[in-house]
């Protein structure tokens, strides 16, 4: 598989260097560059054409949310994955509205980060469990467009698929779901694909929202 080309954006040089060192030894990951603020990140993306940008949010010159918004317009093929210390509601929803495909905290494990980078290149949503919970709760509070109950699924989820959708709604990765259910990771991947198909959604976040709408969570 072609390595995921990654640009690291953070205003702390020591953190950038440490993260680059960590990722460069991971199979399937290629760190193509670094940037110290959002303005530099936009320029570096135009030069380097990374697959995924690991974007800090609170930076000088141009913050990560502003840079993400610009990249969505200027480099729509680049996926932005927010990697930050903070998970307060304002940052979370601003980053996702700006176009980030995911939101992780800096205490994430290296294995989970690599999984997230691979998933982000595919355009999949990757959310910290606490962030996933915030998002689902926020959407659940929004007024419905109509009062009609949601239509039932043409093909209902199996018991195993229901277990999977409840775990992915909590922000768990395929590997973590596999460990929780004592299944092979490949089996979980197939189950997630089936869940997305039956729910008629594109990604895991939409699956969680649709499942909540149907009363499955």
Tab-separated table of C-alpha atoms in Angstrom:
chain	number	residue	atom	x	y	z
A	1	UNK	CA	0.000	0.000	0.000
A	2	UNK	CA	1.252	3.482	-0.830
A	3	UNK	CA	2.389	5.257	2.359
A	4	UNK	CA	0.169	7.962	3.802
A	5	UNK	CA	1.936	11.271	3.186
A	6	UNK	CA	1.644	13.378	6.344
A	7	UNK	CA	2.316	17.052	7.090
A	8	UNK	CA	2.686	17.897	10.799
A	9	UNK	CA	1.473	21.352	11.836
A	10	UNK	CA	2.141	22.575	15.379
A	11	UNK	CA	3.678	25.721	16.840
A	12	UNK	CA	5.823	23.713	19.289
A	13	UNK	CA	8.999	22.641	17.492
A	14	UNK	CA	9.852	19.971	20.055
A	15	UNK	CA	6.432	18.350	19.687
A	16	UNK	CA	6.687	18.407	15.875
A	17	UNK	CA	10.103	16.774	15.977
A	18	UNK	CA	9.016	14.121	18.475
A	19	UNK	CA	5.874	13.303	16.491
A	20	UNK	CA	7.822	13.125	13.225
A	21	UNK	CA	10.313	10.729	14.824
A	22	UNK	CA	7.483	8.554	16.131
A	23	UNK	CA	5.621	8.425	12.812
A	24	UNK	CA	8.633	7.887	10.565
A	25	UNK	CA	9.208	4.419	12.026
A	26	UNK	CA	5.578	3.377	11.504
A	27	UNK	CA	4.921	1.172	8.463
A	28	UNK	CA	2.746	2.862	5.880
A	29	UNK	CA	3.431	6.426	7.052
A	30	UNK	CA	5.695	9.005	5.386
A	31	UNK	CA	6.242	12.389	7.052
A	32	UNK	CA	6.751	14.803	4.159
A	33	UNK	CA	7.155	18.023	6.126
A	34	UNK	CA	6.345	20.246	9.078
A	35	UNK	CA	4.865	23.697	9.629
A	36	UNK	CA	4.781	25.978	12.670
A	37	UNK	CA	1.555	27.894	11.986
A	38	UNK	CA	-1.521	27.757	9.791
A	39	UNK	CA	-0.259	30.167	7.151
A	40	UNK	CA	2.886	28.105	6.676
A	41	UNK	CA	0.769	24.953	6.596
A	42	UNK	CA	-1.272	26.240	3.657
A	43	UNK	CA	1.917	27.070	1.726
A	44	UNK	CA	3.544	23.723	2.550
A	45	UNK	CA	0.452	21.831	1.431
A	46	UNK	CA	0.589	23.543	-1.953
A	47	UNK	CA	4.255	22.529	-2.277
A	48	UNK	CA	4.175	19.015	-0.828
A	49	UNK	CA	0.651	17.749	-1.580
A	50	UNK	CA	0.301	15.581	1.549
A	51	UNK	CA	-2.561	13.132	1.933
A	52	UNK	CA	-3.277	14.137	5.538
A	53	UNK	CA	-2.422	17.182	7.657
A	54	UNK	CA	-2.106	16.673	11.407
A	55	UNK	CA	-3.316	20.103	12.480
A	56	UNK	CA	-2.927	21.745	15.866
A	57	UNK	CA	-5.657	24.321	16.499
A	58	UNK	CA	-4.218	27.069	18.700
A	59	UNK	CA	-1.310	28.603	16.785
A	60	UNK	CA	-0.045	32.106	15.947
A	61	UNK	CA	-0.383	33.925	12.590
A	62	UNK	CA	-3.248	31.689	11.401
A	63	UNK	CA	-4.838	29.178	13.725
A	64	UNK	CA	-5.672	25.594	12.797
A	65	UNK	CA	-9.355	26.279	12.213
A	66	UNK	CA	-8.603	29.100	9.791
A	67	UNK	CA	-6.005	26.974	8.006
A	68	UNK	CA	-8.433	24.069	7.756
A	69	UNK	CA	-11.043	26.301	6.148
A	70	UNK	CA	-8.549	27.564	3.595
A	71	UNK	CA	-7.335	24.077	2.764
A	72	UNK	CA	-10.893	22.898	2.172
A	73	UNK	CA	-11.152	25.543	-0.559
A	74	UNK	CA	-7.595	25.621	-1.923
A	75	UNK	CA	-6.578	21.959	-1.494
A	76	UNK	CA	-9.814	19.945	-1.338
A	77	UNK	CA	-7.970	16.651	-1.812
A	78	UNK	CA	-6.021	17.118	1.439
A	79	UNK	CA	-7.603	15.627	4.564
A	80	UNK	CA	-7.187	17.531	7.818
A	81	UNK	CA	-7.045	15.653	11.113
A	82	UNK	CA	-7.123	17.925	14.150
A	83	UNK	CA	-4.589	16.880	16.807
A	84	UNK	CA	-4.792	19.083	19.861
A	85	UNK	CA	-4.743	19.263	23.637
A	86	UNK	CA	-8.269	20.642	23.971
A	87	UNK	CA	-11.673	19.033	23.434
A	88	UNK	CA	-13.968	21.875	24.461
A	89	UNK	CA	-17.144	22.207	22.422
A	90	UNK	CA	-16.140	25.439	20.668
A	91	UNK	CA	-12.925	23.963	19.232
A	92	UNK	CA	-14.521	20.638	18.312
A	93	UNK	CA	-17.432	22.038	16.350
A	94	UNK	CA	-15.415	24.859	14.773
A	95	UNK	CA	-12.820	22.384	13.475
A	96	UNK	CA	-15.446	20.019	12.063
A	97	UNK	CA	-17.387	22.868	10.473
A	98	UNK	CA	-14.165	24.151	8.902
A	99	UNK	CA	-13.706	20.786	7.190
A	100	UNK	CA	-11.591	18.565	9.446
A	101	UNK	CA	-12.363	14.870	8.891
A	102	UNK	CA	-11.398	13.991	12.443
A	103	UNK	CA	-10.470	15.253	15.892
A	104	UNK	CA	-7.969	13.572	18.208
A	105	UNK	CA	-6.264	14.594	21.430
A	106	UNK	CA	-2.509	14.576	21.881
A	107	UNK	CA	-2.663	11.761	24.422
A	108	UNK	CA	-3.782	9.361	21.673
A	109	UNK	CA	-1.715	6.165	21.337
A	110	UNK	CA	0.666	5.795	18.390
A	111	UNK	CA	-1.291	2.778	17.115
A	112	UNK	CA	-4.575	4.705	17.154
A	113	UNK	CA	-2.942	7.689	15.476
A	114	UNK	CA	-1.632	5.533	12.619
A	115	UNK	CA	-5.092	3.971	12.188
A	116	UNK	CA	-6.586	7.457	12.126
A	117	UNK	CA	-4.164	8.659	9.450
A	118	UNK	CA	-4.957	5.704	7.206
A	119	UNK	CA	-8.695	6.182	7.732
A	120	UNK	CA	-8.460	9.945	7.168
A	121	UNK	CA	-6.776	9.414	3.796
A	122	UNK	CA	-9.848	7.378	2.823
A	123	UNK	CA	-12.012	10.320	3.892
A	124	UNK	CA	-13.424	8.552	6.935
A	125	UNK	CA	-14.352	10.421	10.104
A	126	UNK	CA	-12.002	9.742	13.019
A	127	UNK	CA	-13.091	11.072	16.394
A	128	UNK	CA	-11.795	10.834	19.936
A	129	UNK	CA	-14.425	8.976	22.025
A	130	UNK	CA	-15.147	12.091	24.105
A	131	UNK	CA	-15.551	14.117	20.913
A	132	UNK	CA	-17.838	11.506	19.329
A	133	UNK	CA	-20.046	11.639	22.403
A	134	UNK	CA	-20.206	15.458	22.221
A	135	UNK	CA	-21.138	15.368	18.550
A	136	UNK	CA	-23.863	12.761	18.934
A	137	UNK	CA	-25.308	14.601	21.944
A	138	UNK	CA	-25.238	17.933	20.097
A	139	UNK	CA	-27.046	16.525	17.053
A	140	UNK	CA	-29.581	14.755	19.258
A	141	UNK	CA	-30.554	18.129	20.744
A	142	UNK	CA	-31.229	19.724	17.367
A	143	UNK	CA	-34.891	20.121	16.413
A	144	UNK	CA	-36.151	17.615	13.880
A	145	UNK	CA	-37.028	18.893	10.414
A	146	UNK	CA	-40.364	17.133	10.691
A	147	UNK	CA	-42.275	15.261	13.338
A	148	UNK	CA	-42.607	12.056	11.363
A	149	UNK	CA	-40.872	9.082	12.963
A	150	UNK	CA	-37.804	7.797	11.091
A	151	UNK	CA	-38.561	5.071	8.593
A	152	UNK	CA	-37.378	1.626	9.666
A	153	UNK	CA	-34.432	0.063	7.896
A	154	UNK	CA	-35.287	-2.085	4.855
A	155	UNK	CA	-32.819	-4.646	6.182
A	156	UNK	CA	-32.457	-4.544	9.978
A	157	UNK	CA	-29.100	-4.783	11.712
A	158	UNK	CA	-28.132	-8.142	13.151
A	159	UNK	CA	-27.392	-8.476	16.864
A	160	UNK	CA	-23.655	-8.449	16.131
A	161	UNK	CA	-24.006	-5.365	13.912
A	162	UNK	CA	-25.941	-3.637	16.702
A	163	UNK	CA	-23.041	-4.363	19.069
A	164	UNK	CA	-20.627	-2.903	16.534
A	165	UNK	CA	-22.627	0.281	15.905
A	166	UNK	CA	-22.929	0.929	19.644
A	167	UNK	CA	-19.174	0.629	20.064
A	168	UNK	CA	-18.273	2.763	17.053
A	169	UNK	CA	-20.706	5.405	18.332
A	170	UNK	CA	-18.465	5.550	21.387
A	171	UNK	CA	-15.508	6.420	19.164
A	172	UNK	CA	-13.802	3.004	19.220
A	173	UNK	CA	-11.553	2.014	16.320
A	174	UNK	CA	-11.923	-1.296	14.476
A	175	UNK	CA	-9.060	-2.729	16.507
A	176	UNK	CA	-10.662	-1.680	19.788
A	177	UNK	CA	-14.047	-3.075	18.717
A	178	UNK	CA	-12.363	-6.348	17.763
A	179	UNK	CA	-10.767	-6.567	21.200
A	180	UNK	CA	-14.032	-5.785	22.956
A	181	UNK	CA	-16.034	-8.375	21.004
A	182	UNK	CA	-13.234	-10.964	20.696
A	183	UNK	CA	-13.377	-10.863	16.907
A	184	UNK	CA	-10.743	-10.630	14.188
A	185	UNK	CA	-10.112	-7.077	13.007
A	186	UNK	CA	-10.993	-8.114	9.447
A	187	UNK	CA	-14.354	-9.402	10.662
A	188	UNK	CA	-15.047	-6.076	12.361
A	189	UNK	CA	-14.116	-4.197	9.189
A	190	UNK	CA	-16.665	-6.276	7.253
A	191	UNK	CA	-19.303	-5.668	9.929
A	192	UNK	CA	-18.697	-1.904	9.847
A	193	UNK	CA	-19.048	-1.944	6.050
A	194	UNK	CA	-22.341	-3.814	6.391
A	195	UNK	CA	-23.574	-1.369	9.047
A	196	UNK	CA	-22.792	1.644	6.833
A	197	UNK	CA	-24.565	0.000	3.911
A	198	UNK	CA	-27.698	-0.893	5.886
A	199	UNK	CA	-27.884	2.543	7.499
A	200	UNK	CA	-27.241	4.155	4.096
A	201	UNK	CA	-24.501	6.457	5.406
A	202	UNK	CA	-20.952	7.259	4.321
A	203	UNK	CA	-18.974	7.192	7.539
A	204	UNK	CA	-18.885	6.186	11.187
A	205	UNK	CA	-20.087	9.519	12.549
A	206	UNK	CA	-23.166	9.475	10.319
A	207	UNK	CA	-23.741	5.852	11.347
A	208	UNK	CA	-23.799	6.867	15.016
A	209	UNK	CA	-26.223	9.719	14.335
A	210	UNK	CA	-28.512	7.537	12.219
A	211	UNK	CA	-28.479	4.781	14.847
A	212	UNK	CA	-29.458	7.276	17.539
A	213	UNK	CA	-32.240	8.622	15.303
A	214	UNK	CA	-33.573	5.072	14.960
A	215	UNK	CA	-33.371	4.466	18.708
A	216	UNK	CA	-30.640	1.848	18.392
A	217	UNK	CA	-28.272	3.467	20.897
